[in-house]
């Protein structure tokens, strides 16, 4: 393996051959570069997409700070090189390296992938390969970094089970430390053992060393499996029924829990403020503060809403202080206050007032995504924005009463029209509306309703603001995600989606409407990957081998490779997408739990079939599973920063202390 | 009224790989980090008032880039230090002075650039000197760039080779609007691959 100075020298000679070389050289403000030799635990954090996208990922920044705050560990970053750079690296023999110190990623103790969405899977394989790390977990030894992964897509980790040694299920802030500790313990004992036995080197001892290595890796995997929220797939066996669905998933060893329950942080830790400032243009040129985690609305299609429970808020003062610190540390020109549903933040008015006052006149643009469709939202936006640039975004998702009931997002037409009219009247030129099509019970009439609603919005807008107004309509395609009430539902067929998209295009021909649709193939690929079982791993492997990568990019399509891969392994892609699930089906992800009970999800699914609305669970707890799973956590963390009811009952006494009757 | 501060700075290391627009952003953000209030343009999309003298091609280092920043603050003797601390390590301020606020745009003041090209591969000095003379003696050097033909010769003001301490070329190329000589074009004319060189801008010549 090359050493850092060799890598830097080689880079110097080749970087001008590639586009955007600034992606590959680091040197940003706010990076942490620790002494490699004096830091025992080295963690490489990888985002498997190009730098300009990965640099804006907050999850990676959080972990970067968590690890670097430990005196015994360092964290450095790696992103996926774009195709031109990859070719140069392979040609020149440059391995995947870290941007802080130019060490090969292979030299780290842990390699952690952030996998927020499934279309990054092939890139993760490609990065392993570029790093010179065996792509398959079975081929790795203690000489390789431990490969871990986390992020929303790992709520169904099975399609990636063959490539990742251990998955983090849920929130990573605390569990990353447990993992580092476990790796450190094993590595330290290995090092002492090696020092003791290093007098003579014979082939016999090599074999011995190999055995020690194997044993150490086994010990490590067993130790990891016992950490709450860590899933070690190699310790489980999956059996299938004749129809290809799952018969049983069972742990192979006592150390592996039958169900891996997600980790969560009881109280949100202070948010990152020392954001790494890219020297080149990134997709999001902004810093952000997460004001709240989770959402209580219960929209049935939304995976985040189901898996990020419970809702936890940060106090206003903490958000404002963090925003100020982040802007000061980065010099950013844009600040985003992030959450799944800003309007639901308890003290939202107080927060936007404080932020508006703090930054007025500082040429900072503040954004507040995910606002409810009501005129109060316009007041909020006016408070934080001095100018009406960038457009106003609302997400009605559906336009017919029937669909609104099915998806559990019920916003009456009148509310949408009134809010839209008000937005135009108060001076915004552009309104963006987001909808979703493709639920299998959706008809063409339901889709027509979307077009009708948009035309009405435009008509009303013109009345108050004239012909200069713009309406951007984004229509995405529904994908039934794991761990949601729709996990039993099939995908709409491409023919039906196409017909719906054609209808939308025909109906929304207006020079003031800009319609954006998701490509049918993109949705298909996401559906396979998100709903896949362990057998999908071979499909991913073969597709990657025949060139699939950057699957999230519209210009990098490799669908032939994907279909060929399904074929090669005798799997039917339609099995994963167009099949309504049996009510008693065992899903590939059932042994992974977001602490929301399957029975709860099923009940919600049944209610959706009956068109029944479930109200915000802040008003009425539906016992989704969070509270029973985290009873003691909630008991120890009372107060209204959690939006679940408090647990009043005293902790149950240990069983042996109960009087014998 | 804002004051106009002229900064001469070196651009080295990883910062060699960031372009002209990104450099604008870099100064904007560094100013905000340093607590310097930049003046902004009027209008619907106010932009910070920053001018850069002359675009430096990607990959080149420089000891002599120049930027003008319009600031709203009172004179601050510590400004250079405060800005330097806020800059990434590849940008090093050489000096700073206040200039006439209403003077002409910085870009219009540059007439030529000097470059030092270090040759990383072994060269046959004699052959190179011969090629150099041929270039200098030519009446015209027609070349094609991005589908347009132009004459490189009048853009070369001077060109010399020195064998020590390290083999290197020194050239002065015009840098006026619409008449900017590019070192890589000169290198191509000499048959030297750009990967085999390290290029640094050593001086910007002003009117
Ligand atoms: S436990 Fe109750 S309040 Fe908490 S998230 Fe679940 S349904 Fe909502």
Short mmCIF file of C-alpha atoms in Angstrom, two decimals, chain A residues 68-493:
data_model
loop_
_atom_site.label_atom_id
_atom_site.label_comp_id
_atom_site.label_asym_id
_atom_site.label_seq_id
_atom_site.Cartn_x
_atom_site.Cartn_y
_atom_site.Cartn_z
CA UNK A 68 -12.84 13.26 16.83
CA UNK A 69 -13.98 14.40 20.27
CA UNK A 70 -12.47 11.20 21.69
CA UNK A 71 -8.81 11.57 22.54
CA UNK A 72 -8.14 7.95 21.51
CA UNK A 73 -9.72 8.12 18.07
CA UNK A 74 -9.65 10.06 14.83
CA UNK A 75 -12.17 10.31 12.03
CA UNK A 76 -11.33 11.18 8.43
CA UNK A 77 -13.53 11.28 5.32
CA UNK A 78 -13.79 9.63 1.93
CA UNK A 79 -16.30 10.14 -0.86
CA UNK A 80 -16.93 8.26 -4.08
CA UNK A 81 -14.63 9.48 -6.84
CA UNK A 82 -16.54 10.46 -9.97
CA UNK A 83 -16.13 8.06 -12.92
CA UNK A 84 -13.28 10.04 -14.51
CA UNK A 85 -11.29 10.10 -11.27
CA UNK A 86 -12.02 6.43 -10.61
CA UNK A 87 -10.51 5.54 -13.99
CA UNK A 88 -7.41 7.60 -13.23
CA UNK A 89 -7.06 6.05 -9.76
CA UNK A 90 -7.30 2.53 -11.11
CA UNK A 91 -4.85 3.30 -13.89
CA UNK A 92 -2.32 4.94 -11.57
CA UNK A 93 -2.78 2.47 -8.73
CA UNK A 94 -4.06 5.11 -6.30
CA UNK A 95 -6.19 3.43 -3.64
CA UNK A 96 -9.20 5.12 -2.03
CA UNK A 97 -7.69 7.53 0.49
CA UNK A 98 -8.89 9.91 3.20
CA UNK A 99 -9.11 13.63 2.52
CA UNK A 100 -7.58 14.66 5.85
CA UNK A 101 -4.27 12.79 5.82
CA UNK A 102 -4.22 10.94 2.48
CA UNK A 103 -3.94 7.59 4.24
CA UNK A 104 -5.33 4.65 2.30
CA UNK A 105 -8.79 3.81 3.66
CA UNK A 106 -7.54 0.25 4.02
CA UNK A 107 -5.21 1.36 6.82
CA UNK A 108 -8.05 2.44 9.10
CA UNK A 109 -9.50 0.30 11.90
CA UNK A 110 -13.10 1.00 10.99
CA UNK A 111 -14.72 2.02 7.73
CA UNK A 112 -18.22 3.41 8.27
CA UNK A 113 -20.60 4.01 5.38
CA UNK A 114 -23.47 6.46 5.61
CA UNK A 115 -26.30 4.97 3.57
CA UNK A 116 -29.32 7.29 3.69
CA UNK A 117 -30.78 5.88 0.47
CA UNK A 118 -30.55 2.60 -1.40
CA UNK A 119 -29.21 3.88 -4.70
CA UNK A 120 -25.83 4.26 -2.99
CA UNK A 121 -25.36 0.52 -2.51
CA UNK A 122 -23.34 -0.15 -5.67
CA UNK A 123 -21.12 2.83 -4.91
CA UNK A 124 -20.35 1.39 -1.49
CA UNK A 125 -19.16 -1.81 -3.15
CA UNK A 126 -17.11 0.19 -5.59
CA UNK A 127 -15.46 2.18 -2.80
CA UNK A 128 -14.54 -1.02 -0.95
CA UNK A 129 -12.98 -2.33 -4.12
CA UNK A 130 -11.10 0.92 -4.76
CA UNK A 131 -9.83 0.78 -1.20
CA UNK A 132 -8.40 -2.69 -1.80
CA UNK A 133 -10.71 -4.16 0.82
CA UNK A 134 -12.44 -7.45 -0.10
CA UNK A 135 -15.97 -6.54 -1.12
CA UNK A 136 -17.47 -9.53 0.68
CA UNK A 137 -17.46 -9.67 4.44
CA UNK A 138 -16.51 -13.39 4.49
CA UNK A 139 -13.21 -12.60 2.79
CA UNK A 140 -12.10 -10.04 5.36
CA UNK A 141 -9.69 -10.59 8.24
CA UNK A 142 -8.39 -8.51 11.13
CA UNK A 143 -5.96 -6.98 8.61
CA UNK A 144 -8.88 -5.12 7.07
CA UNK A 145 -10.95 -2.39 8.60
CA UNK A 146 -14.21 -3.43 10.20
CA UNK A 147 -16.84 -2.33 7.70
CA UNK A 148 -19.99 -0.86 9.23
CA UNK A 149 -22.97 1.03 7.80
CA UNK A 150 -25.89 3.04 9.08
CA UNK A 151 -28.55 5.41 7.80
CA UNK A 152 -32.22 5.10 6.93
CA UNK A 153 -31.68 2.50 4.22
CA UNK A 154 -30.28 0.05 6.76
CA UNK A 155 -33.76 -0.34 8.26
CA UNK A 156 -33.73 -3.19 5.75
CA UNK A 157 -30.07 -4.20 5.83
CA UNK A 158 -30.52 -7.57 4.13
CA UNK A 159 -29.67 -6.64 0.52
CA UNK A 160 -26.26 -5.45 1.77
CA UNK A 161 -25.73 -8.27 4.30
CA UNK A 162 -22.91 -9.87 2.28
CA UNK A 163 -20.80 -6.71 2.18
CA UNK A 164 -21.16 -5.03 5.57
CA UNK A 165 -19.73 -6.62 8.72
CA UNK A 166 -22.08 -4.84 11.11
CA UNK A 167 -25.03 -2.48 10.65
CA UNK A 168 -26.05 0.31 12.96
CA UNK A 169 -29.80 0.33 13.36
CA UNK A 170 -31.16 3.69 14.42
CA UNK A 171 -29.31 6.74 15.66
CA UNK A 172 -25.53 6.64 15.62
CA UNK A 173 -24.35 9.24 18.14
CA UNK A 174 -23.90 6.84 21.05
CA UNK A 175 -23.50 3.48 19.41
CA UNK A 176 -20.46 4.60 17.41
CA UNK A 177 -18.57 4.82 20.71
CA UNK A 178 -19.61 1.33 21.75
CA UNK A 179 -18.38 0.02 18.42
CA UNK A 180 -15.03 1.81 18.67
CA UNK A 181 -14.60 0.47 22.21
CA UNK A 182 -15.29 -3.08 21.07
CA UNK A 183 -12.84 -2.87 18.17
CA UNK A 184 -10.24 -1.26 20.40
CA UNK A 185 -10.48 -4.01 22.99
CA UNK A 186 -9.93 -6.78 20.47
CA UNK A 187 -7.17 -4.93 18.62
CA UNK A 188 -5.29 -4.18 21.83
CA UNK A 189 -5.35 -7.79 22.92
CA UNK A 190 -4.21 -8.85 19.45
CA UNK A 191 -1.31 -6.39 19.57
CA UNK A 192 -0.10 -7.61 22.96
CA UNK A 193 -0.40 -11.20 21.86
CA UNK A 194 1.60 -10.39 18.76
CA UNK A 195 4.31 -8.58 20.72
CA UNK A 196 4.63 -11.53 23.09
CA UNK A 197 4.99 -14.05 20.28
CA UNK A 198 7.24 -12.04 17.98
CA UNK A 199 10.62 -13.64 18.74
CA UNK A 200 10.85 -15.85 15.69
CA UNK A 201 8.88 -15.96 12.51
CA UNK A 202 8.30 -19.32 10.93
CA UNK A 203 5.63 -20.55 8.59
CA UNK A 204 4.19 -22.44 11.51
CA UNK A 205 3.73 -19.21 13.39
CA UNK A 206 2.18 -17.64 10.34
CA UNK A 207 -0.48 -20.30 10.44
CA UNK A 208 -0.80 -19.66 14.14
CA UNK A 209 -1.12 -15.95 13.50
CA UNK A 210 -3.80 -16.65 10.92
CA UNK A 211 -5.75 -18.70 13.45
CA UNK A 212 -5.42 -15.95 16.06
CA UNK A 213 -6.64 -13.48 13.49
CA UNK A 214 -9.67 -15.55 12.68
CA UNK A 215 -10.49 -16.06 16.32
CA UNK A 216 -10.10 -12.34 16.97
CA UNK A 217 -12.45 -11.45 14.13
CA UNK A 218 -15.01 -13.93 15.44
CA UNK A 219 -14.68 -12.48 18.92
CA UNK A 220 -15.15 -9.01 17.50
CA UNK A 221 -18.30 -9.93 15.60
CA UNK A 222 -19.74 -11.62 18.70
CA UNK A 223 -18.91 -8.59 20.82
CA UNK A 224 -20.55 -6.28 18.29
CA UNK A 225 -23.69 -8.41 18.15
CA UNK A 226 -24.21 -7.81 21.86
CA UNK A 227 -24.25 -4.04 21.50
CA UNK A 228 -27.87 -2.84 21.43
CA UNK A 229 -28.69 -1.51 17.96
CA UNK A 230 -25.94 -3.40 16.16
CA UNK A 231 -26.84 -6.09 13.62
CA UNK A 232 -24.17 -8.57 12.54
CA UNK A 233 -25.75 -10.34 9.57
CA UNK A 234 -23.25 -13.22 9.41
CA UNK A 235 -24.61 -14.47 12.73
CA UNK A 236 -28.06 -15.15 11.28
CA UNK A 237 -29.51 -17.76 8.99
CA UNK A 238 -32.45 -17.19 6.67
CA UNK A 239 -34.68 -19.99 5.42
CA UNK A 240 -37.13 -19.57 2.57
CA UNK A 241 -40.48 -21.09 1.67
CA UNK A 242 -41.05 -22.59 -1.77
CA UNK A 243 -42.71 -19.40 -2.98
CA UNK A 244 -39.53 -17.43 -2.24
CA UNK A 245 -40.86 -15.67 0.86
CA UNK A 246 -39.15 -16.13 4.18
CA UNK A 247 -39.83 -19.09 6.45
CA UNK A 248 -37.60 -18.09 9.31
CA UNK A 249 -34.70 -15.87 10.30
CA UNK A 250 -32.76 -17.28 13.21
CA UNK A 251 -29.63 -16.33 15.09
CA UNK A 252 -26.80 -18.84 14.78
CA UNK A 253 -25.29 -18.02 18.16
CA UNK A 254 -26.61 -17.13 21.57
CA UNK A 255 -24.90 -13.73 21.47
CA UNK A 256 -27.03 -12.53 18.56
CA UNK A 257 -30.46 -11.22 19.62
CA UNK A 258 -33.54 -12.57 17.86
CA UNK A 259 -34.61 -9.02 17.12
CA UNK A 260 -32.26 -6.08 16.77
CA UNK A 261 -33.97 -3.02 18.17
CA UNK A 262 -32.87 0.41 16.99
CA UNK A 263 -30.80 2.75 19.13
CA UNK A 264 -32.01 6.19 19.98
CA UNK A 265 -30.62 9.07 21.93
CA UNK A 266 -32.87 9.96 24.86
CA UNK A 267 -31.97 13.62 24.67
CA UNK A 268 -30.69 15.14 21.45
CA UNK A 269 -27.02 15.97 21.97
CA UNK A 270 -25.75 19.45 21.03
CA UNK A 271 -25.91 19.76 17.22
CA UNK A 272 -22.72 20.08 15.15
CA UNK A 273 -21.64 23.66 14.51
CA UNK A 274 -18.11 23.29 13.15
CA UNK A 275 -19.31 22.20 9.73
CA UNK A 276 -16.61 21.44 7.21
CA UNK A 277 -16.70 24.23 4.63
CA UNK A 278 -16.26 22.94 1.08
CA UNK A 279 -13.88 24.94 -1.09
CA UNK A 280 -15.90 24.08 -4.18
CA UNK A 281 -19.59 24.42 -4.98
CA UNK A 282 -21.72 21.82 -3.16
CA UNK A 283 -25.36 20.84 -3.69
CA UNK A 284 -26.32 22.53 -0.45
CA UNK A 285 -24.21 25.56 0.38
CA UNK A 286 -25.55 25.84 3.84
CA UNK A 287 -25.26 24.95 7.47
CA UNK A 288 -28.16 23.45 9.31
CA UNK A 289 -29.51 22.98 12.77
CA UNK A 290 -31.84 20.08 13.44
CA UNK A 291 -34.57 21.61 15.56
CA UNK A 292 -36.51 18.43 16.16
CA UNK A 293 -36.18 14.74 15.37
CA UNK A 294 -39.13 12.56 14.41
CA UNK A 295 -42.70 13.38 13.36
CA UNK A 296 -46.06 12.55 14.93
CA UNK A 297 -48.25 13.06 11.86
CA UNK A 298 -48.25 9.42 10.84
CA UNK A 299 -48.35 9.77 7.04
CA UNK A 300 -48.46 6.13 5.99
CA UNK A 301 -46.03 6.37 3.06
CA UNK A 302 -43.32 8.14 5.04
CA UNK A 303 -40.56 5.87 6.30
CA UNK A 304 -38.83 8.62 8.26
CA UNK A 305 -42.07 9.34 10.13
CA UNK A 306 -42.25 5.72 11.25
CA UNK A 307 -38.62 4.94 12.00
CA UNK A 308 -37.42 8.18 13.62
CA UNK A 309 -39.86 8.11 16.54
CA UNK A 310 -40.22 9.44 19.17
CA UNK A 311 -40.35 13.15 18.49
CA UNK A 312 -37.67 14.96 20.44
CA UNK A 313 -37.17 18.71 20.34
CA UNK A 314 -34.23 20.95 21.03
CA UNK A 315 -34.93 24.03 23.16
CA UNK A 316 -35.20 27.35 21.30
CA UNK A 317 -32.17 28.79 23.05
CA UNK A 318 -30.03 25.82 22.04
CA UNK A 319 -31.11 26.09 18.40
CA UNK A 320 -30.43 29.82 18.24
CA UNK A 321 -27.03 29.44 19.91
CA UNK A 322 -26.09 26.60 17.58
CA UNK A 323 -27.20 28.58 14.52
CA UNK A 324 -25.09 31.51 15.58
CA UNK A 325 -22.07 29.32 16.31
CA UNK A 326 -22.42 27.49 12.99
CA UNK A 327 -22.64 30.68 10.94
CA UNK A 328 -19.66 32.10 12.78
CA UNK A 329 -17.58 28.94 12.36
CA UNK A 330 -18.35 28.51 8.67
CA UNK A 331 -19.20 31.92 7.24
CA UNK A 332 -22.10 30.20 5.49
CA UNK A 333 -24.54 32.32 3.53
CA UNK A 334 -27.46 30.01 4.18
CA UNK A 335 -28.92 28.47 7.31
CA UNK A 336 -31.52 25.70 7.33
CA UNK A 337 -33.62 24.83 10.35
CA UNK A 338 -34.25 21.16 9.79
CA UNK A 339 -36.97 18.79 10.87
CA UNK A 340 -39.53 16.51 9.29
CA UNK A 341 -42.31 18.95 10.10
CA UNK A 342 -41.30 22.46 11.15
CA UNK A 343 -44.82 23.65 11.96
CA UNK A 344 -45.08 21.02 14.68
CA UNK A 345 -42.12 22.35 16.63
CA UNK A 346 -43.76 23.53 19.86
CA UNK A 347 -42.27 27.00 20.01
CA UNK A 348 -41.91 27.61 16.32
CA UNK A 349 -43.06 31.23 16.44
CA UNK A 350 -40.65 32.04 19.24
CA UNK A 351 -37.88 30.29 17.33
CA UNK A 352 -38.35 32.07 14.00
CA UNK A 353 -38.72 35.41 15.75
CA UNK A 354 -35.46 34.87 17.59
CA UNK A 355 -33.63 33.67 14.46
CA UNK A 356 -35.08 36.48 12.37
CA UNK A 357 -33.90 39.11 14.85
CA UNK A 358 -30.51 37.54 15.39
CA UNK A 359 -29.55 37.47 11.73
CA UNK A 360 -31.40 40.44 10.26
CA UNK A 361 -29.21 42.59 8.05
CA UNK A 362 -26.49 39.95 7.88
CA UNK A 363 -27.17 38.77 4.31
CA UNK A 364 -27.96 35.30 5.56
CA UNK A 365 -30.79 33.40 3.98
CA UNK A 366 -32.70 31.16 6.35
CA UNK A 367 -34.82 28.25 5.23
CA UNK A 368 -37.52 26.42 7.10
CA UNK A 369 -38.64 23.35 5.17
CA UNK A 370 -41.69 21.14 5.72
CA UNK A 371 -44.28 23.71 6.70
CA UNK A 372 -47.92 22.87 7.17
CA UNK A 373 -50.40 24.12 4.58
CA UNK A 374 -51.94 27.04 6.45
CA UNK A 375 -51.52 30.79 6.43
CA UNK A 376 -49.56 30.73 9.70
CA UNK A 377 -46.73 29.18 7.68
CA UNK A 378 -46.55 32.31 5.53
CA UNK A 379 -46.22 34.45 8.66
CA UNK A 380 -43.37 32.22 9.79
CA UNK A 381 -41.59 32.51 6.46
CA UNK A 382 -41.98 36.27 6.47
CA UNK A 383 -40.34 36.44 9.85
CA UNK A 384 -37.19 34.63 8.78
CA UNK A 385 -36.89 35.81 5.21
CA UNK A 386 -36.23 39.41 4.38
CA UNK A 387 -36.71 38.65 0.68
CA UNK A 388 -39.17 36.37 -1.07
CA UNK A 389 -36.63 34.45 -3.03
CA UNK A 390 -36.42 30.74 -3.56
CA UNK A 391 -40.12 30.02 -3.74
CA UNK A 392 -42.53 28.62 -1.19
CA UNK A 393 -42.86 24.85 -0.89
CA UNK A 394 -45.90 22.86 0.18
CA UNK A 395 -46.53 19.12 0.02
CA UNK A 396 -50.19 18.16 -0.26
CA UNK A 397 -49.14 14.70 -1.63
CA UNK A 398 -52.65 13.80 -2.78
CA UNK A 399 -55.54 15.70 -4.31
CA UNK A 400 -58.60 13.51 -3.87
CA UNK A 401 -60.35 12.91 -0.59
CA UNK A 402 -60.08 9.14 -1.07
CA UNK A 403 -56.30 9.14 -1.54
CA UNK A 404 -55.81 11.61 1.27
CA UNK A 405 -57.55 9.19 3.60
CA UNK A 406 -55.54 6.23 2.33
CA UNK A 407 -52.19 7.91 2.92
CA UNK A 408 -53.30 9.62 6.13
CA UNK A 409 -52.42 13.09 4.99
CA UNK A 410 -55.67 14.93 4.86
CA UNK A 411 -55.54 18.51 3.72
CA UNK A 412 -58.79 19.82 2.23
CA UNK A 413 -58.67 21.54 -1.18
CA UNK A 414 -59.84 24.80 0.31
CA UNK A 415 -56.90 24.97 2.71
CA UNK A 416 -54.50 24.43 -0.18
CA UNK A 417 -56.17 27.01 -2.42
CA UNK A 418 -56.42 29.60 0.32
CA UNK A 419 -52.82 29.18 1.41
CA UNK A 420 -51.57 29.28 -2.16
CA UNK A 421 -53.57 32.41 -2.96
CA UNK A 422 -52.17 34.07 0.14
CA UNK A 423 -48.60 33.10 -0.76
CA UNK A 424 -48.92 34.69 -4.21
CA UNK A 425 -50.76 37.69 -2.81
CA UNK A 426 -48.00 38.36 -0.31
CA UNK A 427 -45.42 38.55 -3.04
CA UNK A 428 -43.93 35.13 -3.63
CA UNK A 429 -43.59 34.52 -7.35
CA UNK A 430 -42.96 30.80 -7.23
CA UNK A 431 -44.96 28.16 -5.42
CA UNK A 432 -43.78 24.56 -5.39
CA UNK A 433 -46.28 21.79 -4.78
CA UNK A 434 -45.28 18.19 -4.17
CA UNK A 435 -47.49 15.23 -4.92
CA UNK A 436 -47.11 11.49 -5.04
CA UNK A 437 -48.65 9.03 -7.46
CA UNK A 438 -48.49 5.26 -7.73
CA UNK A 439 -50.38 3.79 -4.79
CA UNK A 440 -51.94 0.68 -6.35
CA UNK A 441 -55.47 1.70 -5.35
CA UNK A 442 -55.08 5.10 -6.98
CA UNK A 443 -57.18 5.61 -10.12
CA UNK A 444 -56.81 7.99 -13.04
CA UNK A 445 -59.53 10.14 -11.45
CA UNK A 446 -57.32 10.59 -8.39
CA UNK A 447 -54.49 11.69 -10.66
CA UNK A 448 -56.81 13.99 -12.60
CA UNK A 449 -57.61 15.62 -9.27
CA UNK A 450 -53.93 16.60 -8.92
CA UNK A 451 -54.01 18.36 -12.28
CA UNK A 452 -57.32 20.04 -11.49
CA UNK A 453 -56.05 21.26 -8.14
CA UNK A 454 -52.90 22.71 -9.70
CA UNK A 455 -54.91 24.50 -12.36
CA UNK A 456 -57.18 25.98 -9.70
CA UNK A 457 -54.17 27.12 -7.70
CA UNK A 458 -52.74 28.83 -10.76
CA UNK A 459 -56.09 30.40 -11.62
CA UNK A 460 -56.52 31.79 -8.11
CA UNK A 461 -52.90 32.95 -8.03
CA UNK A 462 -53.31 34.86 -11.29
CA UNK A 463 -56.33 36.63 -9.88
CA UNK A 464 -54.28 38.09 -7.03
CA UNK A 465 -50.82 38.40 -8.55
CA UNK A 466 -51.20 38.41 -12.31
CA UNK A 467 -49.51 36.42 -15.00
CA UNK A 468 -45.95 36.48 -13.74
CA UNK A 469 -46.56 33.81 -11.10
CA UNK A 470 -45.03 30.38 -11.42
CA UNK A 471 -46.16 27.00 -10.19
CA UNK A 472 -43.65 24.19 -9.93
CA UNK A 473 -45.25 20.80 -9.51
CA UNK A 474 -43.13 17.84 -8.46
CA UNK A 475 -44.81 14.45 -8.72
CA UNK A 476 -42.86 11.54 -7.30
CA UNK A 477 -43.69 7.87 -7.45
CA UNK A 478 -44.79 6.00 -4.36
CA UNK A 479 -42.50 3.23 -3.14
CA UNK A 480 -43.81 0.98 -0.40
CA UNK A 481 -41.02 1.21 2.18
CA UNK A 482 -40.12 -1.34 4.84
CA UNK A 483 -41.18 -0.56 8.42
CA UNK A 484 -44.22 1.43 7.26
CA UNK A 485 -47.94 0.57 7.13
CA UNK A 486 -47.57 0.23 3.37
CA UNK A 487 -45.00 -2.55 3.58
CA UNK A 488 -47.79 -4.97 2.60
CA UNK A 489 -48.66 -2.98 -0.52
CA UNK A 490 -47.45 -3.62 -4.08
CA UNK A 491 -45.87 -1.06 -6.40
CA UNK A 492 -47.93 0.25 -9.25
CA UNK A 493 -46.88 -1.33 -12.57
#
